[in-house]
CSV table of N, CA and C in Angstrom, one decimal:
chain,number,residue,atom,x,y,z
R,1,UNK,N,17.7,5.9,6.5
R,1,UNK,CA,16.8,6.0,5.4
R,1,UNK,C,15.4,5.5,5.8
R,2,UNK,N,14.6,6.3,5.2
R,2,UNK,CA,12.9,6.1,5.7
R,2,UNK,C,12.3,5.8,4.2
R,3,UNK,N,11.5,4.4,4.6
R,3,UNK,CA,11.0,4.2,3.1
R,3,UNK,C,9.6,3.8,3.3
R,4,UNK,N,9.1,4.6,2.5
R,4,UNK,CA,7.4,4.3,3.0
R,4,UNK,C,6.7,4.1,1.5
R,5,UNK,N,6.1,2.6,1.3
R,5,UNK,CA,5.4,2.0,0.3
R,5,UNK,C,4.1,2.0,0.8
R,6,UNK,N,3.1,2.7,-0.2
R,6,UNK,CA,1.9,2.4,-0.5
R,6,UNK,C,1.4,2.2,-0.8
R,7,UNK,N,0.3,0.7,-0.9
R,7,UNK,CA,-0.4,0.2,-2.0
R,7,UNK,C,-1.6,0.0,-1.7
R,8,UNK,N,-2.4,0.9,-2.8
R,8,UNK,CA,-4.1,0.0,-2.4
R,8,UNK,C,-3.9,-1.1,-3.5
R,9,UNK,N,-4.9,-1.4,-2.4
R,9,UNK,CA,-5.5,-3.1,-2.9
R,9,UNK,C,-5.7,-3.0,-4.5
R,10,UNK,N,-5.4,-4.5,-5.1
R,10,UNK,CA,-6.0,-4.7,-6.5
R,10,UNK,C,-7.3,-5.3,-6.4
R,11,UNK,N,-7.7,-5.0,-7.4
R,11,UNK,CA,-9.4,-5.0,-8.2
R,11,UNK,C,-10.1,-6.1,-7.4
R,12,UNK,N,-11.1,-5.9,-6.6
R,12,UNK,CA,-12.0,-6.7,-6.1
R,12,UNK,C,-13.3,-7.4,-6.9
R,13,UNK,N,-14.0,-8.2,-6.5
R,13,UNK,CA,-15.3,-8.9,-7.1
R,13,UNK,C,-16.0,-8.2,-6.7
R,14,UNK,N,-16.7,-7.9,-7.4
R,14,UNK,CA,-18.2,-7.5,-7.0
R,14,UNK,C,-19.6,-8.2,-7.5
R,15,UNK,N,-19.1,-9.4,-7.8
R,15,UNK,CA,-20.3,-10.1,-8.2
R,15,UNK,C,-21.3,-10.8,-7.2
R,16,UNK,N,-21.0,-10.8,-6.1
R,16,UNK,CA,-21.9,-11.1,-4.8
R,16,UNK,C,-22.4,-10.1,-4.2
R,17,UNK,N,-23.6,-9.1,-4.7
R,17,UNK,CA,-23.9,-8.2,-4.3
R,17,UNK,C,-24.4,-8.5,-2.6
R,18,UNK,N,-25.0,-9.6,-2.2
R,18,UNK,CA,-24.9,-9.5,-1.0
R,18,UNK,C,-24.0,-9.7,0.3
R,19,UNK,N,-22.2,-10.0,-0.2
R,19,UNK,CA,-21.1,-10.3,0.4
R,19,UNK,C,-20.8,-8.5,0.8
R,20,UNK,N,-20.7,-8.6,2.4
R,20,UNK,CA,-20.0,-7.5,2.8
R,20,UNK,C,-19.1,-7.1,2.4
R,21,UNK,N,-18.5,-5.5,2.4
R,21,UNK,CA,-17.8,-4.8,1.8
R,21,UNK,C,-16.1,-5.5,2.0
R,22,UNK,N,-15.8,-5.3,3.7
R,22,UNK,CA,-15.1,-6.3,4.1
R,22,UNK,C,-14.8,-7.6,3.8
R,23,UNK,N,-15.6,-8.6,3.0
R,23,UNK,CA,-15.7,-9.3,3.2
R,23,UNK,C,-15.3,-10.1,1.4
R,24,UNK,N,-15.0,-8.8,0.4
R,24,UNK,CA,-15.1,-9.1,-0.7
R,24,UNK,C,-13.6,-9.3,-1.5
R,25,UNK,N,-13.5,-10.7,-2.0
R,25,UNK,CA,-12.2,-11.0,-2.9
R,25,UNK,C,-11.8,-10.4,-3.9
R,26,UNK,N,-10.3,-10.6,-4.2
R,26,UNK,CA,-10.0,-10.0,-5.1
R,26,UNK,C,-10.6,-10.5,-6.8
R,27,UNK,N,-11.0,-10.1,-7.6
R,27,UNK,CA,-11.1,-10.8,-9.0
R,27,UNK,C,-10.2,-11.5,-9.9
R,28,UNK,N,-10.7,-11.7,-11.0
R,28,UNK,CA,-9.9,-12.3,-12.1
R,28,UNK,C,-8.1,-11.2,-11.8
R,29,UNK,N,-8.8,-10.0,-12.6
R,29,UNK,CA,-7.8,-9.4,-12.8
R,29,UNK,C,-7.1,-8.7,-11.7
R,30,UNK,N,-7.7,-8.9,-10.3
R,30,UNK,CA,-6.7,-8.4,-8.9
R,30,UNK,C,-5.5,-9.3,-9.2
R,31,UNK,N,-6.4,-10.8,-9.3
R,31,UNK,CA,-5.2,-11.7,-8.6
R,31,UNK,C,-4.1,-11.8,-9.7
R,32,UNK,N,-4.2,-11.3,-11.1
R,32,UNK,CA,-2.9,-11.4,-11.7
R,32,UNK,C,-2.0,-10.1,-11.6
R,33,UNK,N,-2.8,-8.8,-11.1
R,33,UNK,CA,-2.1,-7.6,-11.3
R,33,UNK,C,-1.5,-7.6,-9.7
R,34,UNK,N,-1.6,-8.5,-8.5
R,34,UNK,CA,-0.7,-8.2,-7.4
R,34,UNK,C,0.3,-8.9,-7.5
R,35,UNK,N,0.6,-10.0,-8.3
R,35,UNK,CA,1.9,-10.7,-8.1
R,35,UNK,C,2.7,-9.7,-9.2
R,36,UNK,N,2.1,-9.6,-10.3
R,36,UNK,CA,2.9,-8.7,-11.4
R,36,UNK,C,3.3,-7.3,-10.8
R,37,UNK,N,2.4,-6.8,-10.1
R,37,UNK,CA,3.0,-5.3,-9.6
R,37,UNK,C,4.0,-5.4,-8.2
R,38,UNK,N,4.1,-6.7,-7.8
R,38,UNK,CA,5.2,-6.5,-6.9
R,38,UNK,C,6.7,-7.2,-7.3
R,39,UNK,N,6.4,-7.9,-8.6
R,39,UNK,CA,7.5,-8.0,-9.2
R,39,UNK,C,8.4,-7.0,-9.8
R,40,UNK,N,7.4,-6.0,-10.3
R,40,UNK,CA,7.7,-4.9,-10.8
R,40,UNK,C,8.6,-4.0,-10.1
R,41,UNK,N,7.8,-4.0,-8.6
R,41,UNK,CA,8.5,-3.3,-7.4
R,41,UNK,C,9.4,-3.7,-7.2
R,42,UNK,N,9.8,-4.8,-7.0
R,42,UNK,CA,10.8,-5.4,-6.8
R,42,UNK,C,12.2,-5.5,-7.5
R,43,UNK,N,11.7,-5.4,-9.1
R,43,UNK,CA,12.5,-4.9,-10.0
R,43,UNK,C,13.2,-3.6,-10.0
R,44,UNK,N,12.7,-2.9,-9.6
R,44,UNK,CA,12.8,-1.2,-9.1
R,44,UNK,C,13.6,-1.6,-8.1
R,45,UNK,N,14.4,-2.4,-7.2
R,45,UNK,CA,15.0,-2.2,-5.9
R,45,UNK,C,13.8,-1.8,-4.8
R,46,UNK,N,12.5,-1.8,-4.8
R,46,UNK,CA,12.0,-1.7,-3.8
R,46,UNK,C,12.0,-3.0,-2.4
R,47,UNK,N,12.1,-3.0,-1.8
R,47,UNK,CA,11.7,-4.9,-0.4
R,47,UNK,C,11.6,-4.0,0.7
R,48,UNK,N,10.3,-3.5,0.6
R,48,UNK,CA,10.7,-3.8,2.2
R,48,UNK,C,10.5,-4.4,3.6
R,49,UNK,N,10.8,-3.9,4.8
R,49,UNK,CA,11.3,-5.0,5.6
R,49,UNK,C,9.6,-5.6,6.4
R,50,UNK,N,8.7,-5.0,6.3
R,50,UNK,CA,7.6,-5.0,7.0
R,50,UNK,C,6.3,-4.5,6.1
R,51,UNK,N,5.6,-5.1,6.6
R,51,UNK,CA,4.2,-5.6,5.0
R,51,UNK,C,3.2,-5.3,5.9
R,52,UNK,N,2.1,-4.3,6.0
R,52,UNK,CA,1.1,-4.0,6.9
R,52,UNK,C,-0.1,-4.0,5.7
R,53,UNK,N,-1.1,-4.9,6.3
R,53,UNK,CA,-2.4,-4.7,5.6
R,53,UNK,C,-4.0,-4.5,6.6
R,54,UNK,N,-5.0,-3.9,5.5
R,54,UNK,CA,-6.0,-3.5,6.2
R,54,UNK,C,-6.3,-5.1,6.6
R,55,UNK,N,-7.1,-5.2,7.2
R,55,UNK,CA,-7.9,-6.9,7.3
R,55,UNK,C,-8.7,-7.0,6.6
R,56,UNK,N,-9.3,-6.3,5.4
R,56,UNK,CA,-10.5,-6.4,4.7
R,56,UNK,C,-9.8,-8.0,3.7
R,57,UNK,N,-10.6,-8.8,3.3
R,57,UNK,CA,-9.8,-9.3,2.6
R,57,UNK,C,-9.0,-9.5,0.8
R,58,UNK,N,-9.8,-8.1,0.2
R,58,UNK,CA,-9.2,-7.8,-0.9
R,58,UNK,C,-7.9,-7.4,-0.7
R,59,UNK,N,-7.6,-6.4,0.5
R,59,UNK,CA,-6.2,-5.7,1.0
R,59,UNK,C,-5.2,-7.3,1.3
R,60,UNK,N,-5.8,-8.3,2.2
R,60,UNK,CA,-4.8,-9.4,2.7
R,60,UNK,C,-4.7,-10.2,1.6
R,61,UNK,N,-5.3,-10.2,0.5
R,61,UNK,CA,-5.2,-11.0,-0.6
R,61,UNK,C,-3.6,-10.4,-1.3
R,62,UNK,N,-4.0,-9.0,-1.5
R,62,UNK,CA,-3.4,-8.4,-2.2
R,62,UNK,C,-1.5,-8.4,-1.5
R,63,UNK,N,-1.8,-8.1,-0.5
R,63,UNK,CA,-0.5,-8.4,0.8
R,63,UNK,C,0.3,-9.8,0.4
R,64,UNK,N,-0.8,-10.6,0.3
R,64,UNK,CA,0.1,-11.6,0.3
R,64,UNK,C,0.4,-11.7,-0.8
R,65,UNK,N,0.2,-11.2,-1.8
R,65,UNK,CA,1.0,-11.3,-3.0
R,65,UNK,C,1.9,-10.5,-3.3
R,66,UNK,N,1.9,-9.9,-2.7
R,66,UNK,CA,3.3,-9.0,-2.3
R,66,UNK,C,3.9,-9.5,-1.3
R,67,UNK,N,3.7,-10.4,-0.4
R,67,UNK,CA,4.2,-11.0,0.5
R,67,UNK,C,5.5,-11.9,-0.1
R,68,UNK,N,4.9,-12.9,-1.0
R,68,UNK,CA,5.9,-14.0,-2.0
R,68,UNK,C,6.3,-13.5,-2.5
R,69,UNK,N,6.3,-12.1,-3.2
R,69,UNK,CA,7.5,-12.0,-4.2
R,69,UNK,C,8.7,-11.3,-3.4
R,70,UNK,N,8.2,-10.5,-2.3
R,70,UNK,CA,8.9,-9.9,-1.2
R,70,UNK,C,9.6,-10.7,-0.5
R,71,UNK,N,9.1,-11.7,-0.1
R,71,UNK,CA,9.4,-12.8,1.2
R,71,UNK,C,9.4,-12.3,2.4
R,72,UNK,N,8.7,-11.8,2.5
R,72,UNK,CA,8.1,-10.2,3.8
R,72,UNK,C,6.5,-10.9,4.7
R,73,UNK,N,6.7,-11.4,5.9
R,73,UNK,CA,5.5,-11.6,6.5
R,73,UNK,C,4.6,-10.3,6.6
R,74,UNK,N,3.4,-10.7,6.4
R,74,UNK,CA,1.9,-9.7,6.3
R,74,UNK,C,1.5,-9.7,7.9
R,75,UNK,N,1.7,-8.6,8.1
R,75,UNK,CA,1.0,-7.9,9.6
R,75,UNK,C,-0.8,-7.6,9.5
R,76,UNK,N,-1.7,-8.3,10.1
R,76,UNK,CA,-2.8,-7.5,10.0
R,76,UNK,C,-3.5,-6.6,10.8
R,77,UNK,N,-3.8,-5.3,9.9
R,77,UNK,CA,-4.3,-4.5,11.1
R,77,UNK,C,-5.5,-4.0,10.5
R,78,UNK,N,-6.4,-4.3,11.6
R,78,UNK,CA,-7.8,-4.2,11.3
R,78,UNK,C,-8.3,-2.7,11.3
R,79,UNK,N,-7.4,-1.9,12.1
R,79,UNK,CA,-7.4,0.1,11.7
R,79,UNK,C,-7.4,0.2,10.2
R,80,UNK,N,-6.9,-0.2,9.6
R,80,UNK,CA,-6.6,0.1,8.3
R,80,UNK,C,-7.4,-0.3,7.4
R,81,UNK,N,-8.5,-0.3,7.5
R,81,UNK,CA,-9.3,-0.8,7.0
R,81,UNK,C,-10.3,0.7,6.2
R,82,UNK,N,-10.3,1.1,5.5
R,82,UNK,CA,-10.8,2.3,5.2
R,82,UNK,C,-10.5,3.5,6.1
R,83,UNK,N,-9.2,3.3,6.3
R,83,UNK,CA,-8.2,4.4,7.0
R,83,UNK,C,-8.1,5.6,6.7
R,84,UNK,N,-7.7,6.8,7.4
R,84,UNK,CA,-7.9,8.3,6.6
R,84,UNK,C,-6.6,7.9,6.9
R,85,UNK,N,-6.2,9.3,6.0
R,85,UNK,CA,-4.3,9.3,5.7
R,85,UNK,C,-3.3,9.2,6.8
R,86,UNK,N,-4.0,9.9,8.2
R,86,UNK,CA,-3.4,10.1,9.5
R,86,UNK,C,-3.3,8.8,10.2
R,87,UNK,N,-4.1,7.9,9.9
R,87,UNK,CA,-4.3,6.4,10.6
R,87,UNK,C,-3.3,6.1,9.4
R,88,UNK,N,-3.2,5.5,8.2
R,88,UNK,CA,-2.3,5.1,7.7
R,88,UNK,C,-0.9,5.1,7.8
R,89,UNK,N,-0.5,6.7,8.0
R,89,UNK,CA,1.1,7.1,8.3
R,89,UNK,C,1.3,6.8,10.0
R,90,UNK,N,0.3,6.9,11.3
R,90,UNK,CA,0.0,5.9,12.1
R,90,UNK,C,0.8,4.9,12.2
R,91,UNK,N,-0.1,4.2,11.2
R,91,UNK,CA,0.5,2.6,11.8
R,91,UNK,C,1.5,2.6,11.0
R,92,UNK,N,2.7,2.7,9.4
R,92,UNK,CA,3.4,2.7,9.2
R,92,UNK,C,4.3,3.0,10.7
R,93,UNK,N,4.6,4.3,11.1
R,93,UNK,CA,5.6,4.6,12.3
R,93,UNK,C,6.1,3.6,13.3
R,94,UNK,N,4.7,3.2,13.3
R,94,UNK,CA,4.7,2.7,14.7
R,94,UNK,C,4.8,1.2,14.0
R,95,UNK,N,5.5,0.8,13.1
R,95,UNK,CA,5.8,-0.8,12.9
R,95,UNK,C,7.1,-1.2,13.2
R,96,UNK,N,8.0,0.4,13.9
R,96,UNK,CA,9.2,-0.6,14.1
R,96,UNK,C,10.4,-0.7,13.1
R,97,UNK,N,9.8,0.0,12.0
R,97,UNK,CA,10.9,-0.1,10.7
R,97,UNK,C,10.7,1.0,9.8
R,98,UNK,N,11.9,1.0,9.4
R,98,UNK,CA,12.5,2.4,8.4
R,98,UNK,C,11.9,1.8,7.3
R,99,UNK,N,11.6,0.4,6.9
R,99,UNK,CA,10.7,0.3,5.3
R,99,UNK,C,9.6,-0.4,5.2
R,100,UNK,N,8.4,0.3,5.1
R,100,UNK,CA,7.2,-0.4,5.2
R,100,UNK,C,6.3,-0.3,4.3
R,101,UNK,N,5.6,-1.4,3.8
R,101,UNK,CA,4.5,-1.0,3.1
R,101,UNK,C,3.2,-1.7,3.4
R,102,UNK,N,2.3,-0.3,3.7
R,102,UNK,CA,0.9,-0.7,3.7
R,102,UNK,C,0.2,-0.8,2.7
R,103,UNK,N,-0.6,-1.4,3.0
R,103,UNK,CA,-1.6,-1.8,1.4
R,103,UNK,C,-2.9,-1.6,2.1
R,104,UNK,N,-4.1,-1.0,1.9
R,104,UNK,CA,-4.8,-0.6,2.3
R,104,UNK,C,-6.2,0.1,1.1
R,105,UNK,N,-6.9,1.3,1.4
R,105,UNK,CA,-8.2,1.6,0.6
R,105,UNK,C,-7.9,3.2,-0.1
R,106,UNK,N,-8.8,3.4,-0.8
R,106,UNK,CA,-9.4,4.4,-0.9
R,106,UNK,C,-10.2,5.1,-0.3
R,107,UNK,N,-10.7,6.0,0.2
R,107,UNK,CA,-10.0,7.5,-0.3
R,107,UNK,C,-8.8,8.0,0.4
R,108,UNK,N,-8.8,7.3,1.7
R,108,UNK,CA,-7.4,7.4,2.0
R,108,UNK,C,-5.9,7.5,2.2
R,109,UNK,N,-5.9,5.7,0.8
R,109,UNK,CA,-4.8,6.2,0.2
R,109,UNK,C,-4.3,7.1,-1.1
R,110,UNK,N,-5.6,7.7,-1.5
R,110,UNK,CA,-4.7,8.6,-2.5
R,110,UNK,C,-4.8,9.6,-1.7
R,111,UNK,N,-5.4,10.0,-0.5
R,111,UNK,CA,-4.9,11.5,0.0
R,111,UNK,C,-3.6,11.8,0.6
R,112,UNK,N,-3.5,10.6,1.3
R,112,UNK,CA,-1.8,10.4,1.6
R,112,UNK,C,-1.3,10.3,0.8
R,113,UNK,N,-1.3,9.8,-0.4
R,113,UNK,CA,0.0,9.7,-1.6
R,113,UNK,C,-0.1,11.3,-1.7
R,114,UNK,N,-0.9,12.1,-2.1
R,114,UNK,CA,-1.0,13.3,-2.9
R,114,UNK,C,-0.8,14.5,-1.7
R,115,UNK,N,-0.9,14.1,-0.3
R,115,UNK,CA,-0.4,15.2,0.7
R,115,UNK,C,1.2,14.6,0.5
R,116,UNK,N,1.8,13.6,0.6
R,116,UNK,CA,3.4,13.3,1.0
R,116,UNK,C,4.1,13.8,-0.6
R,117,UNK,N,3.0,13.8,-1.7
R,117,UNK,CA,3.9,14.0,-2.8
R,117,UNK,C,3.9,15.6,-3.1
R,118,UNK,N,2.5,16.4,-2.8
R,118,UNK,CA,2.4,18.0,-2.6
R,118,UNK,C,1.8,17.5,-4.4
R,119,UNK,N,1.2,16.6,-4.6
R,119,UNK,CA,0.2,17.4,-5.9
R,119,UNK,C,-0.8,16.2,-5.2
R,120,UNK,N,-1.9,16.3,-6.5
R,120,UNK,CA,-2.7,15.2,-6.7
R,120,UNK,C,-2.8,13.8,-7.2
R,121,UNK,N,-3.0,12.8,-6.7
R,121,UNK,CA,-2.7,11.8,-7.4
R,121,UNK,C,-3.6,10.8,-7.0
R,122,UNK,N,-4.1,10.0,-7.6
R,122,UNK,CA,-5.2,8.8,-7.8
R,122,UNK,C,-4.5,7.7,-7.5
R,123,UNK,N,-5.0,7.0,-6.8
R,123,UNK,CA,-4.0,5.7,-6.7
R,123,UNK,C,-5.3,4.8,-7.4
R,124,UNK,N,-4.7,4.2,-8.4
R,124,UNK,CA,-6.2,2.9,-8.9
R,124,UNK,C,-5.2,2.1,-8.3
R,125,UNK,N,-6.6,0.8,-8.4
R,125,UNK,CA,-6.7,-0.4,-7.9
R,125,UNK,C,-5.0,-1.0,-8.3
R,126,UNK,N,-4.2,-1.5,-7.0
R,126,UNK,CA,-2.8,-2.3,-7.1
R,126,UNK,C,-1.9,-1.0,-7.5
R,127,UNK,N,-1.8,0.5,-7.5
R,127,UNK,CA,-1.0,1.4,-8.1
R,127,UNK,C,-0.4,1.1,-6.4
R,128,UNK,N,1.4,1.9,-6.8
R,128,UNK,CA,2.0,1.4,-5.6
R,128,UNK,C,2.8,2.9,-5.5
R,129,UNK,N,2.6,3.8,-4.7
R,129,UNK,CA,3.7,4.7,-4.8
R,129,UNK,C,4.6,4.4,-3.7
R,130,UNK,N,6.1,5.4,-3.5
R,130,UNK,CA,7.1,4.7,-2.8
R,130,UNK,C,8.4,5.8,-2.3
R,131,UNK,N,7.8,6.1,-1.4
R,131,UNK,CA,8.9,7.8,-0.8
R,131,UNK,C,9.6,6.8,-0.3
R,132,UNK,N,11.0,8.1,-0.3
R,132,UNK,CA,12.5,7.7,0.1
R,132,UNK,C,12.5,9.0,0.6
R,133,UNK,N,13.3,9.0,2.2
R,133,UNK,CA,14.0,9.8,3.1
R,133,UNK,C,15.1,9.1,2.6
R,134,UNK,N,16.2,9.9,1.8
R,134,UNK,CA,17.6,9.3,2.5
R,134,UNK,C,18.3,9.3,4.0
R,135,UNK,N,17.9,10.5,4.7
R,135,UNK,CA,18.2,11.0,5.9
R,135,UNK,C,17.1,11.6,7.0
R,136,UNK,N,17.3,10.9,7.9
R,136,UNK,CA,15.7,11.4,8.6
R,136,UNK,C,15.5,10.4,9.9
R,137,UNK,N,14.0,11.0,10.2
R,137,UNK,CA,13.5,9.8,11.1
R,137,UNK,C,12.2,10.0,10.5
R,138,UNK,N,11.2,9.2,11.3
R,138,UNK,CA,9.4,8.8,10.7
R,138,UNK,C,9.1,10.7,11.1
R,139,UNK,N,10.0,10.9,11.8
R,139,UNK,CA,9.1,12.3,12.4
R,139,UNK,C,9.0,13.4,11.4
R,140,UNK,N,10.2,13.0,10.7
R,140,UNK,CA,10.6,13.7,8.9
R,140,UNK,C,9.5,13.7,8.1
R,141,UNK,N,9.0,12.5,8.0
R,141,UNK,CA,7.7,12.4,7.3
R,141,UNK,C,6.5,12.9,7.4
R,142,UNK,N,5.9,13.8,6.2
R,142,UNK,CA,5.0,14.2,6.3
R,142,UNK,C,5.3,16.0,6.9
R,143,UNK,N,6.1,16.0,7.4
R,143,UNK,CA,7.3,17.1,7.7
R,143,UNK,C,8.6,18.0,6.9
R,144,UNK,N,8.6,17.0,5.6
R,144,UNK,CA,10.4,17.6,4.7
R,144,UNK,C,9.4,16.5,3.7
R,145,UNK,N,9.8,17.3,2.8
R,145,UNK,CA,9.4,16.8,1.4
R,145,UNK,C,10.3,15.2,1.5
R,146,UNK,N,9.8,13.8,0.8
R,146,UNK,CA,10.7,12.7,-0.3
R,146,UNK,C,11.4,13.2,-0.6
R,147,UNK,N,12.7,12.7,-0.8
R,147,UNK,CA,14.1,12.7,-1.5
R,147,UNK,C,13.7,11.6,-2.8
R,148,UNK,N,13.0,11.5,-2.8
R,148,UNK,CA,12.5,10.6,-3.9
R,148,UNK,C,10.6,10.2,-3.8
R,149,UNK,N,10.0,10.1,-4.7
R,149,UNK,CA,8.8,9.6,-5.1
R,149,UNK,C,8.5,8.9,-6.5
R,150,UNK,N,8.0,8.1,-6.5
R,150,UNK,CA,8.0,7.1,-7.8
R,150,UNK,C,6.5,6.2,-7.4
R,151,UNK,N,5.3,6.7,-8.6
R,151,UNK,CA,4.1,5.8,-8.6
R,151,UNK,C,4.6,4.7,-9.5
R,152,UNK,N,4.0,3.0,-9.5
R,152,UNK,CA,3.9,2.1,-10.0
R,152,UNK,C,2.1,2.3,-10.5
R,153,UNK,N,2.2,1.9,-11.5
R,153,UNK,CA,0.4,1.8,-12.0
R,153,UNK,C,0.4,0.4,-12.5
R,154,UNK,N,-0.7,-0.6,-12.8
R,154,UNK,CA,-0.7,-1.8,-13.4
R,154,UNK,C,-1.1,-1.1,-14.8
C-alpha cells in the first residue's frame, strides 16, 4: 500500500510586514486548526510513518503539530519550500516509505492534489488530502489513478 498525505500549512501571521516570507509564523487561528486537523486525520485511520516539511517556518510549525498527534518525527527539507508538484511527489518517493505526509505551500500543493485526483481542487490553509494505492509501488503514482482519495478542510 502507498499512502501519500498532503498538507499545506495552516494560516500564517502577516502582521510583521517586514518579516520574510520564509520567515513567517503560524497565527492565532493556524495554531488551533493544526493540532485539530490532525486529530481529525487521525480519527480517519490516517498515521503516517514519515512527516516531511518545507523549512519555511509556518510549514514546521504546522508539522509539528501533526507531529504530536501522529507521534511521527518531522523531516526538514528545505526543497519544499514553495515546491512545484514534481519536487513535492520527489521528495515524498524518495523518503523511504509507503506513508508519507508532506506539508508544504501553495500553488503547488493544490496542483498536485488536483493532477493525482484528475479534477480541480484548492487546498486552503491546514486542508489535508490523502491518496491510497492499495497495490502498487511510488512508480504507480501519478501513473494509475488512487484507490482512494479523501480532502480534510478545517
Amino acid at each position: 500500500m502507498i499512502q501519500l498525505v498532503l498538507a499545506r500549512h495552516a494560516k500564517s501571521d502577516w502582521a510583521d510586514e517586514g518579516l520574510d516570507d520564509h520567515d513567517r509564523p503560524l497565527n492565532d487561528r493556524g495554531r488551533r486548526d493544526a493540532p485539530a486537523m490532525a486529530r481529525t486525520v487521525l480519527k480517519a485511520g490516517v498515521r503516517p510513518e514519515t512527516l516531511l516539511s518545507s523549512s519555511a517556518l509556518r510549514a514546521r510549525q504546522t508539522a509539528e503539530a501533526f507531529s504530536a498527534v501522529f507521534d511521527t518525527e518531522v523531516r526538514e527539507l528545505p526543497e519544499l519550500y514553495l515546491a512545484a508538484p514534481d519536487a513535492l511527489l520527489a521528495a515524498a518517493r524518495a523518503s523511504g516509505s509507503d506513508e508519507v505526509m508532506v506539508v508544504a505551500h501553495d500553488p503547488g500543493m493544490s496542483a498536485l492534489v488536483s493532477r493525482l485526483a484528475d479534477r480541480d481542487e484548492r487546498m486552503v490553509t491546514c486542508a489535508v488530502a490523502v491518496f491510497t494505492w492499495h497495490e502498487g509501488t511510488w512508480d504507480d503514482v501519478d501513473a494509475v489513478p488512487p484507490d482512494e482519495f479523501e480532502l480534510f478542510t478545517p
